[in-house]
């Protein structure tokens, strides 16, 4: 796809290819929607502002329904602005195999991009959404705020993959909240492999009876990058379950990894892990796991480890003839390799490709 | 110029001297077996030849094809033609065995056929050594060496933790790697094998045996005779007879 003022390389870095088979597309540059399309019956993709007119319940119930408009200055700013972003709706029982691709491009120098998205899956609906966020060129600077409110009906399933490819002059404040309905399934897959000035992100899932929320994140923090990132799963219904898995590599950047699981009802099960790899002495990985149990019949656990590349593993590979750089690269690739159960092969391949592209030039 | 020449080698690990003056030579195409009690310095010797970290050469030299290995990095030693089969190889999460093999030698036919020969086809997409049994690890080590195709192979107890059936699988592949089917004069690959049980010697004939005790070579000679002595009398009682044998014998009869 060729868009003036957008570096095509940047689109590749977030896996966006409008020509590839997908059920729909959405692309916004700064505050202008460039591309919006649904190619599947039962799938609606429209600008959020327009959706307010078509579906009155959005403004009444869903818009700032699970995100507090007074959470911070950006949410207040967003609440008082004309919303720019998508409304994605999958009708009851509609199951879509091909992923929907969305791209959020930031180009206007020194500005603040405010995005507000709402995703609504009706009962029994299924879809995978790949969100890519990037600067339009390598030189863009400013602030990106992305609010995403997700509502999953009973027995529905959403795979939500977020690929971040920012620059070291951009500050990013995603605000995410997910309502996981009864027996619904939510899988979040977050990948950030490039330098960024600052990212603060802490999505919260409210998981109802029998539902599940699983968060997977892969962060490669380059020198000067600052991440305050994580996820919270509030297991609010009986038998709800949550999983939060993080892999963090610091190549001189700072990562605060926050994870929280809270079990309030009988039969809730949750597990979280954060594994951190420090490539040099300049980086910091600060893992903050939290477990909160409010019922005796729950099972919550966590594990965390932060360390360097094992000398034994490194030398093992080098005895096979690999140089130290090759061996380190192989170990880091392996460390970041999370195969996510339930993620379609096509989306997994896309994630793998984005990681490979990013890692190839950085190790 | 010798193939492998170790002269007056002293090696310390964490400040403690483990190898206390070893001389050992190996010609191209020959197989040496090393016997010795636990903690005598056998694995330290192989690790030092391979250049592994933690083994500090405090005195002496290891020359391989005329080059001083003490001046080379691990990967340079590897590319010079030395490969090692670990006694306890590490598990590496996330790195597929096939990915490593492709990095060693991107030879799809070789990977397919050798992994089949070693019953490892189903392991190619698994993380290296993660959840592998003892025998699977050892077969994986041999598979990696096959792809690496070194001139000098170091085997650190290749049969330990391996059941009888798998010992024959491993040993027969090792035998092929060492060109044992060829006349002695035509063999080009050499190896040093550490063994406690001696099982592998039933398949792979060694040319010479060294006995290492307390960081010294206490004897060398015929692998078969020395192993029989050890089985009959143990290391300590045999120390004196080894010393008598160790009178400049450089090549022994095949067992």
PDB file of N, CA, C and O in Angstrom, chain A residues 304-362:
ATOM      1  N   UNK A 304       8.655 -15.292  38.585  1.00  0.00           N
ATOM      2  CA  UNK A 304       9.373 -14.222  37.909  1.00  0.00           C
ATOM      3  C   UNK A 304      10.866 -14.498  38.000  1.00  0.00           C
ATOM      4  O   UNK A 304      11.346 -15.076  38.981  1.00  0.00           O
ATOM      5  N   UNK A 305      11.592 -14.139  36.974  1.00  0.00           N
ATOM      6  CA  UNK A 305      13.037 -14.316  36.969  1.00  0.00           C
ATOM      7  C   UNK A 305      13.661 -13.230  36.110  1.00  0.00           C
ATOM      8  O   UNK A 305      13.172 -12.927  35.030  1.00  0.00           O
ATOM      9  N   UNK A 306      14.702 -12.630  36.623  1.00  0.00           N
ATOM     10  CA  UNK A 306      15.438 -11.623  35.855  1.00  0.00           C
ATOM     11  C   UNK A 306      16.911 -11.998  35.906  1.00  0.00           C
ATOM     12  O   UNK A 306      17.448 -12.285  36.972  1.00  0.00           O
ATOM     13  N   UNK A 307      17.559 -12.038  34.776  1.00  0.00           N
ATOM     14  CA  UNK A 307      18.968 -12.402  34.775  1.00  0.00           C
ATOM     15  C   UNK A 307      19.607 -12.106  33.439  1.00  0.00           C
ATOM     16  O   UNK A 307      19.025 -11.449  32.577  1.00  0.00           O
ATOM     17  N   UNK A 308      20.818 -12.614  33.288  1.00  0.00           N
ATOM     18  CA  UNK A 308      21.534 -12.388  32.030  1.00  0.00           C
ATOM     19  C   UNK A 308      21.506 -13.674  31.203  1.00  0.00           C
ATOM     20  O   UNK A 308      21.030 -14.710  31.672  1.00  0.00           O
ATOM     21  N   UNK A 309      22.050 -13.603  30.015  1.00  0.00           N
ATOM     22  CA  UNK A 309      22.155 -14.801  29.177  1.00  0.00           C
ATOM     23  C   UNK A 309      23.100 -15.773  29.861  1.00  0.00           C
ATOM     24  O   UNK A 309      24.178 -15.399  30.326  1.00  0.00           O
ATOM     25  N   UNK A 310      22.692 -17.021  29.922  1.00  0.00           N
ATOM     26  CA  UNK A 310      23.501 -18.038  30.579  1.00  0.00           C
ATOM     27  C   UNK A 310      24.819 -18.253  29.829  1.00  0.00           C
ATOM     28  O   UNK A 310      24.832 -18.513  28.626  1.00  0.00           O
ATOM     29  N   UNK A 311      25.916 -18.133  30.572  1.00  0.00           N
ATOM     30  CA  UNK A 311      27.236 -18.360  29.981  1.00  0.00           C
ATOM     31  C   UNK A 311      27.342 -19.790  29.451  1.00  0.00           C
ATOM     32  O   UNK A 311      27.954 -20.043  28.412  1.00  0.00           O
ATOM     33  N   UNK A 312      26.726 -20.706  30.185  1.00  0.00           N
ATOM     34  CA  UNK A 312      26.789 -22.108  29.785  1.00  0.00           C
ATOM     35  C   UNK A 312      26.089 -22.315  28.437  1.00  0.00           C
ATOM     36  O   UNK A 312      26.605 -23.008  27.555  1.00  0.00           O
ATOM     37  N   UNK A 313      24.914 -21.682  28.277  1.00  0.00           N
ATOM     38  CA  UNK A 313      24.200 -21.816  26.999  1.00  0.00           C
ATOM     39  C   UNK A 313      24.976 -21.161  25.865  1.00  0.00           C
ATOM     40  O   UNK A 313      25.055 -21.690  24.755  1.00  0.00           O
ATOM     41  N   UNK A 314      25.556 -20.010  26.174  1.00  0.00           N
ATOM     42  CA  UNK A 314      26.316 -19.276  25.159  1.00  0.00           C
ATOM     43  C   UNK A 314      27.514 -20.112  24.683  1.00  0.00           C
ATOM     44  O   UNK A 314      27.735 -20.292  23.477  1.00  0.00           O
ATOM     45  N   UNK A 315      28.274 -20.635  25.641  1.00  0.00           N
ATOM     46  CA  UNK A 315      29.461 -21.386  25.255  1.00  0.00           C
ATOM     47  C   UNK A 315      29.092 -22.699  24.574  1.00  0.00           C
ATOM     48  O   UNK A 315      29.792 -23.168  23.667  1.00  0.00           O
ATOM     49  N   UNK A 316      27.952 -23.266  24.985  1.00  0.00           N
ATOM     50  CA  UNK A 316      27.486 -24.504  24.348  1.00  0.00           C
ATOM     51  C   UNK A 316      27.292 -24.283  22.847  1.00  0.00           C
ATOM     52  O   UNK A 316      27.755 -25.062  22.013  1.00  0.00           O
ATOM     53  N   UNK A 317      26.591 -23.198  22.515  1.00  0.00           N
ATOM     54  CA  UNK A 317      26.338 -22.915  21.096  1.00  0.00           C
ATOM     55  C   UNK A 317      27.638 -22.564  20.370  1.00  0.00           C
ATOM     56  O   UNK A 317      27.814 -22.893  19.198  1.00  0.00           O
ATOM     57  N   UNK A 318      28.534 -21.896  21.086  1.00  0.00           N
ATOM     58  CA  UNK A 318      29.803 -21.519  20.436  1.00  0.00           C
ATOM     59  C   UNK A 318      30.690 -22.730  20.166  1.00  0.00           C
ATOM     60  O   UNK A 318      31.476 -22.725  19.216  1.00  0.00           O
ATOM     61  N   UNK A 319      30.549 -23.774  20.985  1.00  0.00           N
ATOM     62  CA  UNK A 319      31.325 -24.982  20.686  1.00  0.00           C
ATOM     63  C   UNK A 319      30.832 -25.649  19.407  1.00  0.00           C
ATOM     64  O   UNK A 319      31.484 -26.528  18.858  1.00  0.00           O
ATOM     65  N   UNK A 320      29.662 -25.209  18.942  1.00  0.00           N
ATOM     66  CA  UNK A 320      29.155 -25.727  17.656  1.00  0.00           C
ATOM     67  C   UNK A 320      29.591 -24.854  16.487  1.00  0.00           C
ATOM     68  O   UNK A 320      29.103 -25.019  15.365  1.00  0.00           O
ATOM     69  N   UNK A 321      30.424 -23.860  16.778  1.00  0.00           N
ATOM     70  CA  UNK A 321      30.956 -23.036  15.701  1.00  0.00           C
ATOM     71  C   UNK A 321      30.256 -21.709  15.514  1.00  0.00           C
ATOM     72  O   UNK A 321      30.644 -20.910  14.662  1.00  0.00           O
ATOM     73  N   UNK A 322      29.192 -21.449  16.312  1.00  0.00           N
ATOM     74  CA  UNK A 322      28.510 -20.166  16.189  1.00  0.00           C
ATOM     75  C   UNK A 322      29.356 -19.082  16.852  1.00  0.00           C
ATOM     76  O   UNK A 322      29.960 -19.316  17.913  1.00  0.00           O
ATOM     77  N   UNK A 323      29.399 -17.903  16.250  1.00  0.00           N
ATOM     78  CA  UNK A 323      30.097 -16.798  16.899  1.00  0.00           C
ATOM     79  C   UNK A 323      29.293 -16.369  18.117  1.00  0.00           C
ATOM     80  O   UNK A 323      28.117 -16.740  18.264  1.00  0.00           O
ATOM     81  N   UNK A 324      29.914 -15.553  18.963  1.00  0.00           N
ATOM     82  CA  UNK A 324      29.195 -15.101  20.156  1.00  0.00           C
ATOM     83  C   UNK A 324      27.937 -14.331  19.757  1.00  0.00           C
ATOM     84  O   UNK A 324      26.882 -14.485  20.375  1.00  0.00           O
ATOM     85  N   UNK A 325      28.037 -13.507  18.709  1.00  0.00           N
ATOM     86  CA  UNK A 325      26.875 -12.726  18.267  1.00  0.00           C
ATOM     87  C   UNK A 325      25.764 -13.643  17.779  1.00  0.00           C
ATOM     88  O   UNK A 325      24.585 -13.439  18.098  1.00  0.00           O
ATOM     89  N   UNK A 326      26.145 -14.658  17.006  1.00  0.00           N
ATOM     90  CA  UNK A 326      25.131 -15.607  16.515  1.00  0.00           C
ATOM     91  C   UNK A 326      24.469 -16.355  17.673  1.00  0.00           C
ATOM     92  O   UNK A 326      23.253 -16.558  17.682  1.00  0.00           O
ATOM     93  N   UNK A 327      25.300 -16.748  18.633  1.00  0.00           N
ATOM     94  CA  UNK A 327      24.776 -17.512  19.763  1.00  0.00           C
ATOM     95  C   UNK A 327      23.834 -16.649  20.606  1.00  0.00           C
ATOM     96  O   UNK A 327      22.756 -17.091  21.008  1.00  0.00           O
ATOM     97  N   UNK A 328      24.238 -15.408  20.869  1.00  0.00           N
ATOM     98  CA  UNK A 328      23.382 -14.499  21.647  1.00  0.00           C
ATOM     99  C   UNK A 328      22.054 -14.275  20.924  1.00  0.00           C
ATOM    100  O   UNK A 328      20.983 -14.283  21.529  1.00  0.00           O
ATOM    101  N   UNK A 329      22.146 -14.059  19.625  1.00  0.00           N
ATOM    102  CA  UNK A 329      20.956 -13.804  18.831  1.00  0.00           C
ATOM    103  C   UNK A 329      19.993 -14.995  18.900  1.00  0.00           C
ATOM    104  O   UNK A 329      18.782 -14.824  19.065  1.00  0.00           O
ATOM    105  N   UNK A 330      20.552 -16.181  18.797  1.00  0.00           N
ATOM    106  CA  UNK A 330      19.722 -17.397  18.830  1.00  0.00           C
ATOM    107  C   UNK A 330      19.027 -17.540  20.191  1.00  0.00           C
ATOM    108  O   UNK A 330      17.833 -17.868  20.267  1.00  0.00           O
ATOM    109  N   UNK A 331      19.766 -17.267  21.246  1.00  0.00           N
ATOM    110  CA  UNK A 331      19.199 -17.403  22.594  1.00  0.00           C
ATOM    111  C   UNK A 331      18.110 -16.355  22.821  1.00  0.00           C
ATOM    112  O   UNK A 331      17.049 -16.648  23.381  1.00  0.00           O
ATOM    113  N   UNK A 332      18.361 -15.132  22.360  1.00  0.00           N
ATOM    114  CA  UNK A 332      17.362 -14.068  22.551  1.00  0.00           C
ATOM    115  C   UNK A 332      16.104 -14.366  21.743  1.00  0.00           C
ATOM    116  O   UNK A 332      14.977 -14.217  22.234  1.00  0.00           O
ATOM    117  N   UNK A 333      16.297 -14.801  20.506  1.00  0.00           N
ATOM    118  CA  UNK A 333      15.129 -15.192  19.698  1.00  0.00           C
ATOM    119  C   UNK A 333      14.327 -16.270  20.419  1.00  0.00           C
ATOM    120  O   UNK A 333      13.099 -16.236  20.466  1.00  0.00           O
ATOM    121  N   UNK A 334      15.036 -17.246  20.946  1.00  0.00           N
ATOM    122  CA  UNK A 334      14.371 -18.337  21.655  1.00  0.00           C
ATOM    123  C   UNK A 334      13.644 -17.847  22.896  1.00  0.00           C
ATOM    124  O   UNK A 334      12.523 -18.254  23.183  1.00  0.00           O
ATOM    125  N   UNK A 335      14.279 -16.940  23.602  1.00  0.00           N
ATOM    126  CA  UNK A 335      13.680 -16.389  24.823  1.00  0.00           C
ATOM    127  C   UNK A 335      12.362 -15.685  24.505  1.00  0.00           C
ATOM    128  O   UNK A 335      11.401 -15.745  25.279  1.00  0.00           O
ATOM    129  N   UNK A 336      12.336 -15.007  23.366  1.00  0.00           N
ATOM    130  CA  UNK A 336      11.147 -14.234  23.000  1.00  0.00           C
ATOM    131  C   UNK A 336      10.092 -15.082  22.284  1.00  0.00           C
ATOM    132  O   UNK A 336       9.020 -14.584  21.947  1.00  0.00           O
ATOM    133  N   UNK A 337      10.409 -16.318  22.064  1.00  0.00           N
ATOM    134  CA  UNK A 337       9.519 -17.172  21.278  1.00  0.00           C
ATOM    135  C   UNK A 337       8.405 -17.731  22.159  1.00  0.00           C
ATOM    136  O   UNK A 337       8.564 -18.735  22.833  1.00  0.00           O
ATOM    137  N   UNK A 338       7.274 -17.032  22.151  1.00  0.00           N
ATOM    138  CA  UNK A 338       6.114 -17.553  22.893  1.00  0.00           C
ATOM    139  C   UNK A 338       5.105 -18.039  21.871  1.00  0.00           C
ATOM    140  O   UNK A 338       4.621 -17.262  21.057  1.00  0.00           O
ATOM    141  N   UNK A 339       4.851 -19.297  21.891  1.00  0.00           N
ATOM    142  CA  UNK A 339       3.798 -19.818  21.012  1.00  0.00           C
ATOM    143  C   UNK A 339       2.485 -19.780  21.789  1.00  0.00           C
ATOM    144  O   UNK A 339       2.351 -20.409  22.832  1.00  0.00           O
ATOM    145  N   UNK A 340       1.542 -19.020  21.270  1.00  0.00           N
ATOM    146  CA  UNK A 340       0.319 -18.773  22.007  1.00  0.00           C
ATOM    147  C   UNK A 340      -0.785 -19.701  21.531  1.00  0.00           C
ATOM    148  O   UNK A 340      -1.173 -19.672  20.366  1.00  0.00           O
ATOM    149  N   UNK A 341      -1.248 -20.489  22.459  1.00  0.00           N
ATOM    150  CA  UNK A 341      -2.315 -21.425  22.143  1.00  0.00           C
ATOM    151  C   UNK A 341      -3.567 -20.642  21.759  1.00  0.00           C
ATOM    152  O   UNK A 341      -3.960 -19.689  22.439  1.00  0.00           O
ATOM    153  N   UNK A 342      -4.159 -20.990  20.653  1.00  0.00           N
ATOM    154  CA  UNK A 342      -5.386 -20.321  20.251  1.00  0.00           C
ATOM    155  C   UNK A 342      -5.177 -19.189  19.271  1.00  0.00           C
ATOM    156  O   UNK A 342      -6.136 -18.659  18.717  1.00  0.00           O
ATOM    157  N   UNK A 343      -3.930 -18.812  19.053  1.00  0.00           N
ATOM    158  CA  UNK A 343      -3.660 -17.757  18.079  1.00  0.00           C
ATOM    159  C   UNK A 343      -3.558 -18.397  16.696  1.00  0.00           C
ATOM    160  O   UNK A 343      -2.822 -19.363  16.518  1.00  0.00           O
ATOM    161  N   UNK A 344      -4.298 -17.870  15.714  1.00  0.00           N
ATOM    162  CA  UNK A 344      -4.231 -18.490  14.385  1.00  0.00           C
ATOM    163  C   UNK A 344      -2.797 -18.490  13.838  1.00  0.00           C
ATOM    164  O   UNK A 344      -2.025 -17.567  14.123  1.00  0.00           O
ATOM    165  N   UNK A 345      -2.495 -19.506  13.069  1.00  0.00           N
ATOM    166  CA  UNK A 345      -1.137 -19.648  12.535  1.00  0.00           C
ATOM    167  C   UNK A 345      -0.732 -18.410  11.747  1.00  0.00           C
ATOM    168  O   UNK A 345       0.427 -17.975  11.784  1.00  0.00           O
ATOM    169  N   UNK A 346      -1.693 -17.825  11.057  1.00  0.00           N
ATOM    170  CA  UNK A 346      -1.372 -16.668  10.225  1.00  0.00           C
ATOM    171  C   UNK A 346      -0.935 -15.473  11.081  1.00  0.00           C
ATOM    172  O   UNK A 346       0.013 -14.764  10.744  1.00  0.00           O
ATOM    173  N   UNK A 347      -1.640 -15.284  12.179  1.00  0.00           N
ATOM    174  CA  UNK A 347      -1.284 -14.168  13.069  1.00  0.00           C
ATOM    175  C   UNK A 347       0.043 -14.472  13.764  1.00  0.00           C
ATOM    176  O   UNK A 347       0.905 -13.595  13.902  1.00  0.00           O
ATOM    177  N   UNK A 348       0.227 -15.724  14.174  1.00  0.00           N
ATOM    178  CA  UNK A 348       1.490 -16.105  14.801  1.00  0.00           C
ATOM    179  C   UNK A 348       2.644 -15.874  13.833  1.00  0.00           C
ATOM    180  O   UNK A 348       3.703 -15.365  14.210  1.00  0.00           O
ATOM    181  N   UNK A 349       2.444 -16.231  12.576  1.00  0.00           N
ATOM    182  CA  UNK A 349       3.494 -16.040  11.568  1.00  0.00           C
ATOM    183  C   UNK A 349       3.800 -14.550  11.395  1.00  0.00           C
ATOM    184  O   UNK A 349       4.959 -14.159  11.240  1.00  0.00           O
ATOM    185  N   UNK A 350       2.755 -13.743  11.455  1.00  0.00           N
ATOM    186  CA  UNK A 350       2.937 -12.298  11.333  1.00  0.00           C
ATOM    187  C   UNK A 350       3.753 -11.769  12.512  1.00  0.00           C
ATOM    188  O   UNK A 350       4.707 -10.996  12.346  1.00  0.00           O
ATOM    189  N   UNK A 351       3.393 -12.216  13.711  1.00  0.00           N
ATOM    190  CA  UNK A 351       4.123 -11.799  14.911  1.00  0.00           C
ATOM    191  C   UNK A 351       5.584 -12.228  14.803  1.00  0.00           C
ATOM    192  O   UNK A 351       6.510 -11.449  15.057  1.00  0.00           O
ATOM    193  N   UNK A 352       5.799 -13.472  14.392  1.00  0.00           N
ATOM    194  CA  UNK A 352       7.163 -13.983  14.256  1.00  0.00           C
ATOM    195  C   UNK A 352       7.958 -13.137  13.266  1.00  0.00           C
ATOM    196  O   UNK A 352       9.132 -12.838  13.487  1.00  0.00           O
ATOM    197  N   UNK A 353       7.299 -12.767  12.187  1.00  0.00           N
ATOM    198  CA  UNK A 353       7.987 -11.989  11.153  1.00  0.00           C
ATOM    199  C   UNK A 353       8.363 -10.599  11.670  1.00  0.00           C
ATOM    200  O   UNK A 353       9.472 -10.115  11.430  1.00  0.00           O
ATOM    201  N   UNK A 354       7.430  -9.985  12.386  1.00  0.00           N
ATOM    202  CA  UNK A 354       7.708  -8.651  12.941  1.00  0.00           C
ATOM    203  C   UNK A 354       8.872  -8.726  13.935  1.00  0.00           C
ATOM    204  O   UNK A 354       9.778  -7.885  13.923  1.00  0.00           O
ATOM    205  N   UNK A 355       8.869  -9.748  14.769  1.00  0.00           N
ATOM    206  CA  UNK A 355       9.958  -9.907  15.740  1.00  0.00           C
ATOM    207  C   UNK A 355      11.273 -10.129  15.004  1.00  0.00           C
ATOM    208  O   UNK A 355      12.299  -9.518  15.325  1.00  0.00           O
ATOM    209  N   UNK A 356      11.221 -10.970  13.991  1.00  0.00           N
ATOM    210  CA  UNK A 356      12.445 -11.279  13.241  1.00  0.00           C
ATOM    211  C   UNK A 356      12.998 -10.029  12.563  1.00  0.00           C
ATOM    212  O   UNK A 356      14.197  -9.762  12.602  1.00  0.00           O
ATOM    213  N   UNK A 357      12.110  -9.249  11.967  1.00  0.00           N
ATOM    214  CA  UNK A 357      12.553  -8.016  11.290  1.00  0.00           C
ATOM    215  C   UNK A 357      13.201  -7.061  12.284  1.00  0.00           C
ATOM    216  O   UNK A 357      14.213  -6.432  11.998  1.00  0.00           O
ATOM    217  N   UNK A 358      12.609  -6.981  13.459  1.00  0.00           N
ATOM    218  CA  UNK A 358      13.119  -6.044  14.455  1.00  0.00           C
ATOM    219  C   UNK A 358      14.433  -6.509  15.053  1.00  0.00           C
ATOM    220  O   UNK A 358      15.341  -5.726  15.267  1.00  0.00           O
ATOM    221  N   UNK A 359      14.489  -7.806  15.294  1.00  0.00           N
ATOM    222  CA  UNK A 359      15.638  -8.344  16.008  1.00  0.00           C
ATOM    223  C   UNK A 359      16.878  -8.440  15.115  1.00  0.00           C
ATOM    224  O   UNK A 359      18.001  -8.320  15.584  1.00  0.00           O
ATOM    225  N   UNK A 360      16.618  -8.624  13.825  1.00  0.00           N
ATOM    226  CA  UNK A 360      17.729  -8.851  12.897  1.00  0.00           C
ATOM    227  C   UNK A 360      18.734  -7.701  12.927  1.00  0.00           C
ATOM    228  O   UNK A 360      19.940  -7.922  12.892  1.00  0.00           O
ATOM    229  N   UNK A 361      18.240  -6.502  13.039  1.00  0.00           N
ATOM    230  CA  UNK A 361      19.156  -5.369  13.007  1.00  0.00           C
ATOM    231  C   UNK A 361      19.541  -4.842  14.364  1.00  0.00           C
ATOM    232  O   UNK A 361      20.229  -3.834  14.456  1.00  0.00           O
ATOM    233  N   UNK A 362      19.100  -5.524  15.418  1.00  0.00           N
ATOM    234  CA  UNK A 362      19.315  -4.916  16.726  1.00  0.00           C
ATOM    235  C   UNK A 362      20.222  -5.700  17.654  1.00  0.00           C
ATOM    236  O   UNK A 362      20.564  -5.220  18.719  1.00  0.00           O
TER     237      UNK A 362
END
